[in-house]
Amino acid sequence: MTMDTLVSLCKRRGFIFQSSEIYGGTGSCYDYGPLGVELKQNIKRLLWRDFVQSRADMVGIDASILMHPTVWKASGHLDHFTDPMVDCRECRLRFRADHVDTLPWTHYCPATKGNKFTIPPGEPCGHCGARRTLCPDCGKGELTAPRQFNLMFKTFMGPVEEDASVAYLRPETAQAMFVNFDNVLQSMRMKLPFGIAQVGRSFRNEITPGNFIFRTREFEQMEIEYFVNPRDAVEGRAADEYWHDRWIADCMAWFRRYGLSEENLRLREHEKDELSHYSKRTVDIDYRFPIGWSELMGIANRTDFDLKQHAKFSGKSLTYFDEERKEHVVPYVVEPAMGVDRALLAFMADAYVEEEVRGERRVVLRFHPELAPVKVAVLPLLKKRDEIVRTAHVIRADLAKQWRVVYDDTAAIGRLYRRQDEVGTPYCVTVDVQTVGDSEKGEAGDGKVTIRERDSMEQARVPIDALRAVFHDLLSGGAWSQVATRFERQIEK
Ligand code: ATP
């Protein structure tokens, strides 16, 4: 499966659209459609439930995007949040200097009378053996020497555009947790170790965005700042080092739990010379995206850098009073930082399966039921029978009090099943003549409907009044094979 396959599925089925498409689109900005927004909200809800709500040592905040400009001086973003960029003197395209050799390049080969070739990243031309020196895109212009480019979006607060009113759109959510450290500590009476989490938008004026929602200029992050006492030891190790490994393991387990396969996940330790200025150790969780292995999230040990910097620039003390040792300490912080959009892309890529069923191609998104945008689709077998349609609507309305449930009667049943498979709906409920009976013939219905499971395509006949309880089991982790044995099983026709 390629990125293009995913992009086209996303558009066709209402997951993700190009932003402002009718105006020709805005560079690297995307809009989540009706199914995309459900999927993204499910990801954020599960993150919040598993990493905040269910843990006694975690709390959350929701801070504003515009912060005091000195925050970015203290954090180092004004001085260090830069990427080296190079420009093509011919076509004026701009690239990240460290990305140029990771792109396919255009070559007009002298050995073949100047024929144009597109050559895979980093490889020489197969005809003349030349390596790329010119612009990878147009293949003609020379590239300028690298210049540093700050990735923060600048704006102005208030009616006057002057330097005194400069503000920045936050390039990460982390800083709000540091500047609110004391507020949270005092108001919630937290004890170390504890963490503050936030999910929200970040903005980076990336030089070379691309690869669909993998790298965009506006995106969502979930970041956790987990504060520990550096003087403590856990299981014989320094607390910050122990918790760093714990968070790496917890995050890996979270991705596996919701469907990412083991063979598509790996850990990557940052080399010493690659570490950010604040980091003692950073480990990335990489995922094998359709574009190859790339960073899904990073987990860094930021030491006491941030709290110390903000204390210095604000003049406020940002310490924790260690009751046992009777001393003030500046906590160390372990930071798991995840991109919500990248997680969504990974979950989609991993869930995507194309298979052949009875001679026909079937596309399925095998989403974990808790991630699936739609949990149940209620489908009438015959839309001309009022009683069937009415019953289907009643079932939908009842189930929709708890879950995202849709009704569809716009095609024959086989088509409807395939459509739900393609968007990852784990269960369909079909209402048929047997359910409602035939009043003209004086036949009573059996009050049962067919539930069809997405992956096995197995079916079971279940009484309507048992549906809520059955879906409660199935959608909260119950296995279909277990639940279905309680009912009469059928084979998909
Ligand atoms: P990269 O090396 O890919 O630019 P980074 O190391 O700068 O990423 P961090 O600052 O560690 O990224 O941000 C944490 C996470 O936020 C990343 O792992 C990624 O999932 C997400 N993220 C960062 N930049 C972007 C972006 N431009 N678009 C989408 N997600 C992003």
XYZ file of N, CA and C and ligand atoms in Angstrom, residues 81 83 96 99 151 171-172 203-204 206 209 213-223 270 276 278 282 284-285 294-299 335-343, ligand 1:
160
model
N 15.485 27.223 17.498
C 14.480 26.435 16.773
C 14.553 26.747 15.285
N 16.073 25.486 11.263
C 16.539 24.412 10.390
C 17.412 25.060 9.325
N 15.064 21.700 3.074
C 15.875 21.574 4.273
C 17.206 20.983 3.836
N 17.685 17.444 4.208
C 16.709 16.553 3.563
C 16.969 16.368 2.068
N 11.638 28.396 12.662
C 10.392 27.720 12.268
C 9.144 28.272 12.953
N 5.206 26.509 18.909
C 5.702 25.424 18.053
C 5.654 24.077 18.765
N 5.283 24.071 20.050
C 5.098 22.827 20.805
C 4.204 23.175 21.992
N 2.304 24.840 15.803
C 2.524 25.407 14.467
C 4.020 25.497 14.192
N 4.435 25.005 13.047
C 5.840 25.143 12.662
C 5.898 25.485 11.184
N 7.447 24.760 8.670
C 8.384 23.768 8.134
C 8.840 24.181 6.740
N 7.424 20.800 4.186
C 6.370 19.927 4.700
C 6.068 18.878 3.642
N -0.298 14.026 5.891
C -0.366 14.635 7.227
C 0.861 14.313 8.076
N 1.903 13.688 7.466
C 3.092 13.351 8.253
C 3.792 14.614 8.737
N 3.978 15.571 7.849
C 4.630 16.826 8.248
C 3.829 17.997 7.704
N 3.150 18.700 8.599
C 2.331 19.829 8.189
C 2.756 21.049 8.995
N 2.191 22.195 8.640
C 2.604 23.409 9.356
C 1.713 23.671 10.562
N 0.556 23.043 10.586
C -0.333 23.126 11.745
C -0.683 21.686 12.095
N -0.466 21.301 13.336
C -0.722 19.903 13.696
C -1.078 19.820 15.169
N -1.484 18.626 15.589
C -1.823 18.459 17.004
C -0.799 17.564 17.668
N -0.500 17.907 18.901
C 0.444 17.109 19.674
C -0.208 16.691 20.972
N 0.256 15.563 21.513
C -0.013 15.296 22.918
C 1.353 15.225 23.577
N 1.550 16.099 24.549
C 2.827 16.076 25.256
C 2.575 15.888 26.745
N 18.835 8.498 20.079
C 19.538 9.631 19.442
C 21.032 9.574 19.747
N 19.009 17.374 21.307
C 18.656 18.786 21.433
C 19.465 19.380 22.581
N 18.699 20.687 25.234
C 18.213 20.461 26.600
C 18.275 18.990 27.018
N 17.501 11.018 24.384
C 16.228 11.012 23.653
C 16.102 9.701 22.887
N 13.467 7.880 20.089
C 12.281 8.021 19.236
C 11.594 6.678 19.094
N 10.273 6.712 19.018
C 9.554 5.524 18.542
C 9.339 5.776 17.055
N 10.091 6.321 9.976
C 10.184 7.731 10.381
C 9.647 7.887 11.791
N 9.979 9.038 12.372
C 9.607 9.283 13.770
C 8.096 9.395 13.966
N 7.601 8.621 14.927
C 6.199 8.711 15.316
C 6.090 9.578 16.563
N 6.982 9.372 17.503
C 7.040 10.226 18.688
C 8.446 10.207 19.278
N 8.712 11.172 20.143
C 10.019 11.221 20.803
C 9.816 11.226 22.312
N 10.737 10.610 23.031
C 10.660 10.611 24.500
C 12.023 11.079 25.007
N 9.890 13.743 28.956
C 8.839 14.242 28.070
C 8.495 13.284 26.942
N 7.368 12.564 27.047
C 6.851 11.856 25.880
C 6.095 12.854 25.000
N 6.503 13.010 23.728
C 5.883 13.990 22.820
C 5.423 13.279 21.558
N 4.113 13.298 21.364
C 3.541 12.524 20.259
C 2.768 13.437 19.318
N 2.828 13.173 18.036
C 1.997 13.893 17.083
C 0.706 13.104 16.898
N -0.433 13.779 17.138
C -1.724 13.083 17.008
C -1.961 12.709 15.541
N -1.621 13.628 14.636
C -1.856 13.355 13.213
C -0.966 12.214 12.718
N 0.281 12.185 13.206
C 1.171 11.081 12.803
C 0.675 9.752 13.357
N 0.140 9.792 14.570
C -0.412 8.565 15.149
C -1.586 8.098 14.296
P 10.864 15.903 13.023
O 12.269 15.445 13.294
O 10.015 14.895 12.281
O 10.746 17.292 12.478
P 10.789 16.655 15.741
O 11.824 15.745 16.308
O 11.099 18.079 15.491
O 10.147 15.996 14.452
P 9.343 16.941 18.142
O 9.672 18.363 18.337
O 10.004 15.918 18.984
O 9.491 16.559 16.622
O 7.761 16.798 18.235
C 7.117 15.672 18.791
C 6.199 15.002 17.805
O 5.321 15.935 17.192
C 6.896 14.308 16.648
O 7.347 13.038 17.008
C 5.780 14.225 15.636
O 4.923 13.119 15.902
C 5.004 15.492 15.878
N 5.386 16.520 14.892
C 6.464 17.333 14.925
N 6.488 18.150 13.858
C 5.392 17.834 13.121
C 4.843 18.327 11.898
N 5.408 19.328 11.230
N 3.697 17.765 11.428
C 3.089 16.761 12.110
N 3.554 16.266 13.265
C 4.683 16.788 13.772
